[in-house]
Amino acid sequence: MTGRGILPPLLAALVAAALAWLVAERWATASLRESLDRSLLLTARAVEAEIDRFRALPDVAGEDARIRAALIDPRALDAANRYLETISAHGGASDLFLINAEGQAIAASNWNRPSSFVGERYSFRPYFTQAMESGRGQFYAIGVTTGVPGYFLSTRVTSGDQTGVLVVKLDLRPLQATWRSAGAQMALADADGVIFLSGREDWLYRPLAPLGAETLQRLDATRAYDGVDLAEAPPLLPRAPLGADATGEGWIARLTGVDRTGWRLIAARPAADVSGFALGWALIAALLALAAAAGLKTWEQRRQLIALRLSQSERLESMVATRTADLAREVEARRQAESDLRAAQEHLIHAEKMAALGRMSTAIVHEISQPLAAMEATLAAAEIGLPPADTGTAPRLATARGLIRRMQRTTKHLKSFGRKEAGALNLIDLSPVIVSALELVTPRARAVGVTPVFHPASVTVLAGAVRMEQVAVNLILNALDAVEGHSGASVTVSLSAHGPHATLTVSDTGPGIDPDILPRVTEPFFSTKTSGEGLGLGLAICKAILSEFGGDLAITSAPGQGTTVTVTLPLAARSREAAE
């Protein structure tokens, strides 16, 4: 096998090994996580149970009359000492002691030993300050008198006008001894992340993560770890969030909290266990990949022999397939040509319809404009000449004049549709045009109860100001008609420039347009309004005007949400430079 032939199997083996290593590493990590979580659950319960045995002891002992008497009568201190000694001997607590309001121990279970707490001051300890302030306290620290670490539980005791604190010290080192004898990689860290109990000697009194200057200062003030240089202790697990994986110094660890203490319990296993397991599976996968590659090579050689025998048949099939593809392309080209022809025919028909409508509109306007004006003037004169006592004729004349004005508005639309605006196109700023249009629709907006919101922008286009104002008025009136009778509705008009185009959008929050009729709304004489309320020429006129200016009109709508009409026009050169 040549060097080039060896390369693919080797690459396949490497890929298989990498994938197997990845899958095995994830599986082993997940299994290790489950195992560590089980250990954490059991150990946390054991720690909580050990503490709960003594949690009520400060309250019970503090209620004893001998303790209360010791706060107010120095003669009762001997009885208090012996009472605390008895509780310590039979209750299992390491030490019990009573502190007065000044922070000085006045009675203790070890009153008769050289390391007695009596006479020592503990006002700097959090278990004293917490109990004096809130009634209870708890704190883990190395004893400043005995040098023995312990967990301190405290409660405030009041006797007459005197207040003190009764403290129970628990020795949790038996838990540590149990972990070490079992070879368990377990540790307990306080709320600041300092390990104070551990199954490994080299973990003791090390922070999980680097401690801040403020934390170090506070720990030094409370003498929590008297004699330990925490600032120089290397962090064990720099990334150690609760309930997540943590790594450091070749360990994979899981952490959980211990109820009512603020402590963190850590269970760890060597990371080498996972990597070794993953490496084994990677080697197996690489061997299997090499074997599969060898089998594939054999099969490939056999396939090539068969391919040689079938080459003539394949050439013939290839020729047939090529000819079939050519025919398919010819058929598709013919279909496309037919589609283009139909589109051109439809465009010509539409153009002819628009031209016919324009001619018809011009004829209608020419024939009825003057008679309508004469009728309106006659009715106005008749209304002026009515006697004051004739109250029945005036309303009928007003109704007739209203109908004539409506016909005049219709002829005005027909006139706009039937002829183009005369005169050359000019550079116009669209913002003043829109402002003028908004002023024109103000009466209608007040009647509807909606004030259109305008977001202006300085955009210049080549168009006719009057015709663009006509387009804006038509679109805004359509939006106001759409929101009429809808509580909380709104109409928004916006101007912007995007690339080489100016964009005018008119949006409303009306009922929207049925998707089935949306493509037809710009056709002449097609209206979505109630019968008799619209001629159906507004959008057709707008589209025709915009076409003269090189622009276009698009409509999007969602039933129940509203409609947006977007007008695009080519930007004039100076606006285009400003937009860019």
XYZ file of C-alpha atoms in Angstrom:
580
model
C 0.000 0.000 0.000
C 1.408 3.400 -1.020
C 1.833 6.351 1.312
C -1.194 8.037 -0.247
C -3.246 4.876 0.327
C -2.239 4.681 3.992
C -3.279 8.249 4.775
C -7.104 7.808 4.647
C -7.173 4.840 7.080
C -4.915 6.730 9.467
C -7.141 9.796 9.278
C -10.215 7.617 9.855
C -8.533 6.035 12.877
C -7.662 9.456 14.284
C -11.216 10.741 13.782
C -12.701 7.599 15.357
C -10.312 7.864 18.289
C -11.179 11.531 18.789
C -14.924 10.866 18.675
C -14.619 7.875 20.987
C -12.500 9.885 23.407
C -15.075 12.685 23.381
C -18.055 10.372 23.940
C -16.264 8.294 26.570
C -15.016 11.395 28.367
C -18.521 12.827 28.512
C -20.021 9.535 29.658
C -17.341 9.033 32.301
C -17.735 12.632 33.477
C -21.505 12.201 33.746
C -21.108 8.941 35.683
C -18.522 10.544 37.935
C -20.846 13.501 38.485
C -23.691 11.185 39.537
C -21.387 9.306 41.899
C -20.069 12.514 43.451
C -23.600 13.910 43.806
C -24.680 10.782 45.688
C -21.691 11.131 47.992
C -22.492 14.808 48.521
C -26.109 14.034 49.386
C -25.217 11.378 51.959
C -22.370 13.385 53.492
C -24.425 16.595 53.656
C -27.137 14.739 55.544
C -24.544 13.347 57.941
C -23.096 16.825 58.582
C -26.554 18.341 59.064
C -27.558 15.529 61.406
C -24.413 16.004 63.511
C -25.086 19.736 63.867
C -28.831 19.295 64.451
C -28.045 17.111 67.488
C -26.742 20.197 69.263
C -28.671 23.019 67.587
C -31.183 23.295 70.427
C -28.598 22.820 73.201
C -27.751 26.553 73.650
C -31.447 27.398 74.064
C -32.056 24.575 76.539
C -28.962 25.301 78.628
C -29.595 29.044 78.502
C -32.994 28.595 80.151
C -31.483 26.960 83.228
C -31.804 29.030 86.394
C -28.119 28.487 87.258
C -27.041 30.133 84.006
C -29.390 33.069 84.484
C -28.289 33.489 88.083
C -24.624 33.580 87.036
C -25.280 36.697 84.949
C -26.442 38.731 87.935
C -24.754 37.097 90.951
C -21.031 36.190 90.972
C -21.772 33.744 93.788
C -23.702 31.584 91.307
C -20.734 31.154 88.951
C -19.519 27.943 90.628
C -22.903 26.282 90.153
C -22.982 27.453 86.539
C -19.483 26.035 85.907
C -20.428 22.626 87.271
C -23.714 22.632 85.345
C -21.903 23.363 82.073
C -19.277 20.715 82.879
C -22.026 18.129 83.388
C -23.729 18.973 80.105
C -20.414 18.773 78.232
C -19.601 15.400 79.758
C -22.992 13.820 79.083
C -24.256 15.775 76.053
C -21.323 15.163 73.726
C -20.490 18.831 73.111
C -16.827 19.785 73.196
C -17.264 22.869 75.407
C -19.943 25.218 76.757
C -19.296 28.685 78.151
C -21.189 31.789 79.236
C -20.136 35.286 78.110
C -21.309 38.494 79.744
C -22.411 41.621 77.868
C -18.808 42.903 77.736
C -17.686 39.802 75.817
C -15.819 38.151 78.745
C -16.347 34.471 79.543
C -17.555 34.177 83.156
C -18.384 30.444 83.279
C -17.264 27.425 81.229
C -17.393 23.653 81.159
C -13.549 23.600 81.229
C -13.368 25.971 84.208
C -10.960 23.672 86.066
C -8.506 23.062 83.201
C -5.442 25.096 82.150
C -7.105 25.931 78.828
C -10.208 27.312 80.561
C -12.245 29.944 78.735
C -13.052 31.778 81.969
C -11.694 35.304 81.941
C -11.019 35.340 78.189
C -12.634 37.978 75.970
C -14.572 36.915 72.874
C -16.323 40.133 71.893
C -14.601 40.009 68.490
C -16.142 36.633 67.629
C -19.154 36.715 65.231
C -21.045 34.159 67.331
C -21.048 36.728 70.167
C -21.994 39.778 68.090
C -24.650 37.844 66.150
C -26.312 36.542 69.302
C -26.266 39.939 70.978
C -27.844 41.559 67.907
C -30.312 38.932 66.639
C -30.589 36.394 69.454
C -28.640 33.580 67.760
C -25.249 33.068 66.197
C -23.056 30.466 64.522
C -19.409 30.477 63.488
C -16.628 28.010 62.648
C -13.150 28.955 63.768
C -9.924 27.793 65.354
C -10.143 28.321 69.105
C -8.036 31.276 70.204
C -7.655 29.787 73.684
C -7.272 26.055 72.985
C -6.126 26.140 69.368
C -8.737 23.445 68.649
C -11.102 24.203 65.719
C -14.826 23.911 66.269
C -18.302 25.006 65.284
C -19.803 27.517 67.702
C -23.580 27.778 68.273
C -24.780 30.627 70.485
C -27.943 32.103 71.949
C -28.677 35.289 73.865
C -29.557 34.890 77.563
C -31.355 37.589 79.551
C -31.607 37.669 83.335
C -33.081 40.739 84.938
C -31.296 43.710 83.483
C -28.254 41.651 82.476
C -27.670 40.076 79.045
C -25.160 37.452 78.055
C -24.469 34.784 75.446
C -24.337 31.025 76.002
C -22.036 29.263 73.519
C -21.789 25.569 72.601
C -18.634 24.463 70.800
C -18.835 21.344 68.615
C -15.789 19.371 67.529
C -16.402 18.199 63.931
C -12.990 16.601 63.522
C -14.438 13.071 63.939
C -16.140 13.613 60.571
C -12.763 14.494 59.094
C -11.207 11.382 60.609
C -13.984 9.245 59.112
C -13.339 10.694 55.649
C -9.610 10.080 55.908
C -9.985 6.504 57.088
C -12.370 5.813 54.186
C -10.078 7.509 51.665
C -12.903 9.872 50.670
C -11.911 13.023 48.831
C -14.359 15.188 50.803
C -14.042 18.683 52.242
C -16.122 21.358 53.971
C -15.610 25.052 53.192
C -17.115 27.993 55.048
C -19.186 30.776 53.481
C -15.974 32.537 52.408
C -14.731 29.417 50.626
C -12.032 28.426 53.150
C -11.714 24.658 53.676
C -11.823 23.830 57.405
C -12.503 20.062 57.288
C -10.982 17.721 54.706
C -10.248 14.096 54.023
C -6.882 15.251 52.630
C -4.359 16.992 54.837
C -3.007 19.124 51.959
C -6.454 20.679 51.356
C -6.929 21.957 54.913
C -7.163 25.751 55.366
C -6.907 26.479 51.650
C -9.406 28.754 49.841
C -11.416 27.403 46.948
C -10.748 30.619 45.031
C -8.499 33.635 45.687
C -9.796 35.689 48.619
C -10.314 39.430 48.336
C -8.555 41.923 50.580
C -11.802 42.770 52.402
C -12.490 39.089 53.153
C -8.940 38.531 54.404
C -9.216 41.592 56.652
C -12.529 40.406 58.105
C -11.214 36.881 58.764
C -8.148 38.355 60.422
C -10.320 40.618 62.616
C -12.453 37.685 63.805
C -9.358 35.431 64.166
C -11.338 32.680 62.451
C -8.194 30.862 61.327
C -5.697 32.123 63.868
C -2.138 31.298 62.835
C -2.998 30.416 59.191
C -1.711 32.634 56.361
C -4.705 32.498 54.028
C -3.244 35.148 51.713
C -0.403 32.786 50.746
C -2.502 29.597 50.596
C -2.948 28.440 46.948
C -6.596 28.204 45.757
C -7.794 24.633 45.309
C -10.679 25.044 42.834
C -10.616 28.520 41.244
C -13.859 27.818 39.328
C -16.209 26.248 41.841
C -19.878 27.337 41.570
C -22.496 25.491 43.626
C -24.104 22.527 41.884
C -21.600 22.527 39.015
C -18.366 20.854 38.015
C -15.185 22.432 39.314
C -11.609 21.691 38.313
C -8.208 22.363 39.772
C -4.880 20.603 40.439
C -5.949 17.502 38.497
C -9.297 17.092 40.292
C -12.895 17.023 39.133
C -15.176 18.123 41.941
C -18.846 18.731 42.682
C -20.127 21.176 45.289
C -23.350 21.565 47.232
C -24.569 23.718 50.096
C -25.195 22.648 53.693
C -28.518 23.860 55.081
C -28.559 26.816 57.529
C -24.762 27.112 57.652
C -23.694 28.784 54.410
C -21.031 26.075 54.054
C -20.056 24.305 50.859
C -19.451 20.573 50.751
C -16.953 19.351 48.150
C -16.561 15.833 46.744
C -13.721 15.198 44.284
C -12.118 12.497 42.167
C -8.861 12.559 40.188
C -9.339 13.833 36.631
C -6.977 11.069 35.520
C -9.754 8.520 36.140
C -11.832 10.127 33.396
C -8.982 10.720 30.954
C -7.690 7.159 31.397
C -11.127 5.704 30.698
C -11.532 7.927 27.632
C -8.052 7.041 26.355
C -8.832 3.327 26.535
C -11.961 3.726 24.437
C -10.085 5.962 21.994
C -7.514 3.199 21.388
C -10.266 0.629 20.873
C -12.035 2.921 18.400
C -8.802 3.547 16.490
C -8.187 -0.204 16.117
C -11.752 -0.789 14.964
C -11.433 2.056 12.454
C -8.241 0.570 11.021
C -9.940 -2.818 10.704
C -12.929 -1.223 9.008
C -10.624 0.683 6.656
C -8.890 -2.552 5.667
C -12.243 -4.195 4.960
C -13.370 -1.150 3.010
C -10.215 -1.256 0.905
C -10.878 -4.898 0.017
C -14.458 -4.101 -0.888
C -13.300 -1.116 -2.993
C -10.952 -3.305 -5.014
C -13.765 -5.767 -5.697
C -16.075 -2.927 -6.689
C -13.513 -1.604 -9.173
C -13.311 -4.989 -10.870
C -17.070 -5.077 -11.262
C -17.060 -1.471 -12.470
C -14.661 -2.319 -15.289
C -17.070 -4.950 -16.580
C -19.999 -2.548 -16.477
C -18.247 0.489 -17.956
C -19.888 0.180 -21.379
C -23.331 -0.024 -19.848
C -22.586 2.986 -17.683
C -21.420 5.026 -20.698
C -24.664 4.283 -22.483
C -26.680 5.224 -19.416
C -24.668 8.432 -19.138
C -25.430 9.362 -22.750
C -29.144 8.706 -22.198
C -29.107 10.757 -19.009
C -27.324 13.627 -20.782
C -29.833 13.642 -23.625
C -32.715 13.464 -21.150
C -31.294 16.448 -19.284
C -30.980 18.400 -22.552
C -34.596 17.656 -23.411
C -35.688 18.663 -19.910
C -33.859 21.975 -20.282
C -35.491 22.582 -23.660
C -38.928 21.863 -22.194
C -38.247 24.179 -19.265
C -37.022 26.933 -21.606
C -40.194 26.593 -23.676
C -42.351 26.763 -20.558
C -40.488 29.871 -19.415
C -40.963 31.500 -22.817
C -44.688 30.750 -22.678
C -44.860 32.202 -19.161
C -43.035 35.363 -20.276
C -45.390 35.700 -23.249
C -48.461 35.383 -21.024
C -47.016 37.964 -18.624
C -46.375 40.376 -21.507
C -49.905 39.869 -22.788
C -51.368 40.489 -19.333
C -49.255 43.656 -19.024
C -50.484 44.932 -22.391
C -54.089 44.151 -21.465
C -53.677 45.967 -18.142
C -52.075 48.970 -19.863
C -54.925 49.104 -22.360
C -57.467 48.898 -19.533
C -55.760 51.764 -17.720
C -55.692 53.848 -20.899
C -59.365 53.119 -21.552
C -60.224 54.026 -17.968
C -58.288 57.259 -18.331
C -60.149 58.205 -21.507
C -63.482 57.227 -19.957
C -62.691 59.210 -16.805
C -61.833 62.300 -18.861
C -65.092 62.018 -20.814
C -67.186 61.561 -17.677
C -65.547 64.539 -15.961
C -66.030 66.715 -19.038
C -69.708 65.834 -19.360
C -70.878 66.159 -15.751
C -68.544 68.686 -14.070
C -70.332 71.805 -15.310
C -73.898 70.493 -14.723
C -72.936 69.487 -11.201
C -71.472 72.936 -10.512
C -74.610 74.587 -11.867
C -76.846 72.350 -9.768
C -74.811 73.051 -6.640
C -75.009 76.817 -7.252
C -78.767 76.632 -7.901
C -79.382 74.683 -4.700
C -77.229 77.142 -2.742
C -79.244 80.067 -4.132
C -82.503 78.288 -3.356
C -81.329 77.638 0.204
C -80.470 81.320 0.695
C -83.863 82.426 -0.641
C -85.934 80.212 1.659
C -88.308 82.010 4.050
C -87.267 81.669 7.712
C -90.518 79.913 8.496
C -89.855 77.157 5.987
C -88.034 74.592 8.153
C -88.871 71.524 6.108
C -87.252 72.437 2.806
C -83.800 73.477 4.113
C -82.743 69.974 5.324
C -83.733 68.442 2.011
C -81.754 71.080 0.115
C -78.722 70.424 2.361
C -79.008 66.697 1.685
C -79.158 67.318 -2.059
C -76.113 69.620 -1.895
C -74.213 66.961 0.063
C -74.939 64.390 -2.645
C -73.769 66.834 -5.336
C -70.515 67.556 -3.428
C -69.928 63.824 -3.130
C -70.335 63.497 -6.916
C -67.909 66.423 -7.364
C -65.305 64.640 -5.209
C -65.781 61.541 -7.326
C -65.255 63.540 -10.526
C -62.138 65.045 -8.969
C -60.733 61.518 -8.455
C -61.683 60.638 -12.022
C -60.003 63.812 -13.274
C -56.777 62.928 -11.403
C -56.921 59.412 -12.794
C -57.614 60.576 -16.346
C -54.795 63.073 -16.833
C -51.212 63.501 -15.700
C -49.874 66.533 -13.843
C -48.404 69.104 -16.129
C -45.014 70.629 -15.640
C -41.493 69.402 -15.023
C -40.430 67.374 -11.978
C -38.572 69.185 -9.204
C -36.289 68.308 -6.301
C -38.559 68.297 -3.242
C -38.060 67.485 0.431
C -40.735 64.972 1.394
C -41.020 66.061 5.055
C -42.855 69.368 4.350
C -45.080 67.535 1.861
C -46.108 65.026 4.540
C -46.657 67.817 7.098
C -48.959 69.590 4.625
C -50.841 66.359 3.967
C -51.304 65.813 7.715
C -52.768 69.299 8.036
C -55.246 68.531 5.258
C -56.474 65.348 6.965
C -56.737 66.945 10.422
C -60.568 67.313 10.307
C -60.945 63.657 9.380
C -58.467 62.611 12.096
C -60.456 64.536 14.712
C -63.668 62.897 13.559
C -62.084 59.449 13.870
C -60.453 60.312 17.223
C -56.914 59.326 16.174
C -53.924 61.663 15.792
C -51.417 60.342 13.217
C -47.837 60.122 14.533
C -45.168 61.396 12.107
C -41.490 60.337 12.214
C -39.792 62.796 9.798
C -36.489 62.512 7.968
C -34.754 64.786 5.476
C -35.055 63.001 2.124
C -35.056 64.667 -1.298
C -36.648 63.116 -4.373
C -37.376 64.175 -7.960
C -41.172 64.474 -8.092
C -44.152 66.831 -8.133
C -45.012 68.298 -4.729
C -48.759 68.528 -5.358
C -48.997 64.997 -6.697
C -46.921 63.602 -3.812
C -49.165 65.463 -1.377
C -52.160 63.829 -3.116
C -50.554 60.402 -2.616
C -49.837 61.086 1.083
C -53.351 62.422 1.750
C -54.926 59.380 0.093
C -52.817 56.894 2.066
C -53.376 58.656 5.421
C -57.140 58.925 4.818
C -57.251 55.201 4.005
C -55.459 54.473 7.300
C -57.888 56.703 9.243
C -60.842 54.963 7.582
C -59.368 51.603 8.600
C -59.050 52.485 12.316
C -62.412 54.248 12.611
C -64.457 52.720 15.414
C -61.494 50.780 16.889
C -60.593 51.778 20.446
C -56.888 52.360 21.106
C -55.987 52.288 17.388
C -53.104 54.308 15.936
C -51.783 55.617 12.612
C -48.042 56.104 12.069
C -46.324 57.905 9.175
C -42.550 57.493 8.753
C -39.901 58.787 6.352
C -36.475 57.174 5.938
C -33.662 56.616 3.454
C -32.312 53.146 2.661
C -29.506 52.941 0.154
C -30.562 54.659 -3.100
C -34.242 54.856 -2.144
C -36.487 57.052 -0.029
C -39.194 55.188 1.882
C -42.563 56.497 3.072
C -44.577 54.109 5.269
C -48.132 54.599 6.504
C -49.153 52.022 9.130
C -52.391 51.497 11.001
C -53.571 49.081 13.688
C -56.945 48.503 12.064
C -58.586 45.163 11.212
C -56.207 44.450 8.320
C -57.031 43.144 4.825
C -58.072 39.630 3.876
C -55.049 37.919 2.217
C -57.336 36.659 -0.577
C -58.145 40.192 -1.766
C -54.836 41.889 -0.888
C -53.379 41.489 -4.446
C -56.405 43.321 -5.934
C -56.520 46.429 -3.743
C -54.563 48.558 -6.267
C -56.873 47.667 -9.164
C -59.124 50.504 -10.401
C -62.669 50.495 -8.962
C -61.808 47.795 -6.378
C -62.566 48.930 -2.808
C -62.442 47.230 0.595
C -64.748 49.824 2.122
C -68.470 49.450 2.759
C -70.563 49.625 -0.407
C -71.097 53.238 -1.438
C -68.271 54.650 0.716
C -65.395 54.308 -1.719
C -64.883 54.550 -5.463
C -61.896 52.212 -5.499
C -59.596 54.598 -7.408
C -57.413 55.974 -4.589
C -54.662 53.351 -4.562
C -54.784 52.970 -8.350
C -54.213 56.727 -8.717
C -51.388 56.629 -6.133
C -49.688 53.761 -7.938
C -49.984 55.563 -11.291
C -48.540 58.791 -9.847
C -45.636 56.967 -8.193
C -44.920 55.123 -11.436
C -44.446 58.507 -13.160
C -41.818 59.386 -10.521
C -40.001 56.043 -10.895
C -41.405 54.764 -7.603
C -43.602 51.930 -6.431
C -46.166 51.045 -3.768
C -46.345 47.837 -1.713
C -48.933 46.735 0.844
C -48.538 44.260 3.696
C -51.341 43.344 6.052
C -52.131 40.908 8.841
C -55.817 40.346 9.675
C -56.544 41.617 13.155
C -53.206 43.450 13.434
C -53.235 46.210 10.826
C -51.904 47.289 7.438
C -48.679 48.942 6.268
C -48.347 50.748 2.922
C -44.742 51.298 1.801
C -43.874 53.847 -0.888
C -40.381 53.759 -2.409
C -38.903 56.514 -4.590
C -35.397 57.016 -5.983
C -33.397 59.393 -3.821
C -32.115 62.562 -5.436
C -28.316 62.717 -5.712
C -27.686 64.916 -2.638
C -29.934 62.845 -0.377
C -28.268 59.688 -1.609
C -24.833 61.077 -0.699
C -26.115 62.080 2.765
C -27.624 58.627 3.319
C -24.356 56.965 2.347
